[in-house]
């Protein structure tokens, strides 16, 4: 009887979460971003970025859901030291741009770069890691002027964990000369997500599919006869 009660007490904890491998996180988030009308390129970058966050043990699902359902923000124009934008920028757009320009004068390879205000800045962190790999150095991230994290190609040190949940902040990235290399961080191969968040992301992902119709069933979406 005591064993049955113990199992019963654990059952809600077991069934309330889904355990995903990192490739499954990548695939789910790619489809969800595409279902939210991001381009295929940004959607694929989103999948890779979120799987990086999952490996680093961040609670990624609520942030991604907020981003997919939130404002896309304005455009951003990379320039040395200070980027131009016409309002807060989506972290996925800002992050992919940062990685693209990492080794150029507009990137953080030599000087501090003020990227501007960013929606859900946690999603920009994987791209800072890409930039660190490209430039071969440790990069420091600042949110609203406060040092948030150090990132290298193999290590991550978050100094203010609570800032990872910020919905909007001024993001700046600069090269950092460390007195000693960052300790290499261990990553995990799976990630937990609540069933509620999994269902919400899956529902967004379904938007990328074409609704079934009688014509699609008989002609697989074609408008001409398939008889040769």
Tab-separated table of C-alpha atoms in Angstrom, residues 78 83 96-108:
chain	number	residue	atom	x	y	z
A	78	UNK	CA	24.986	46.752	-38.383
A	83	UNK	CA	24.004	49.442	-34.686
A	96	UNK	CA	21.705	35.872	-36.687
A	97	UNK	CA	22.967	39.283	-37.809
A	98	UNK	CA	25.552	39.299	-35.038
A	99	UNK	CA	26.863	35.892	-36.112
A	100	UNK	CA	26.958	36.981	-39.770
A	101	UNK	CA	28.973	40.119	-38.972
A	102	UNK	CA	31.103	38.639	-36.174
A	103	UNK	CA	34.412	38.850	-38.049
A	104	UNK	CA	33.647	42.157	-39.789
A	105	UNK	CA	34.198	45.712	-38.483
A	106	UNK	CA	30.533	45.821	-37.477
A	107	UNK	CA	31.016	42.821	-35.196
A	108	UNK	CA	32.447	42.457	-31.686
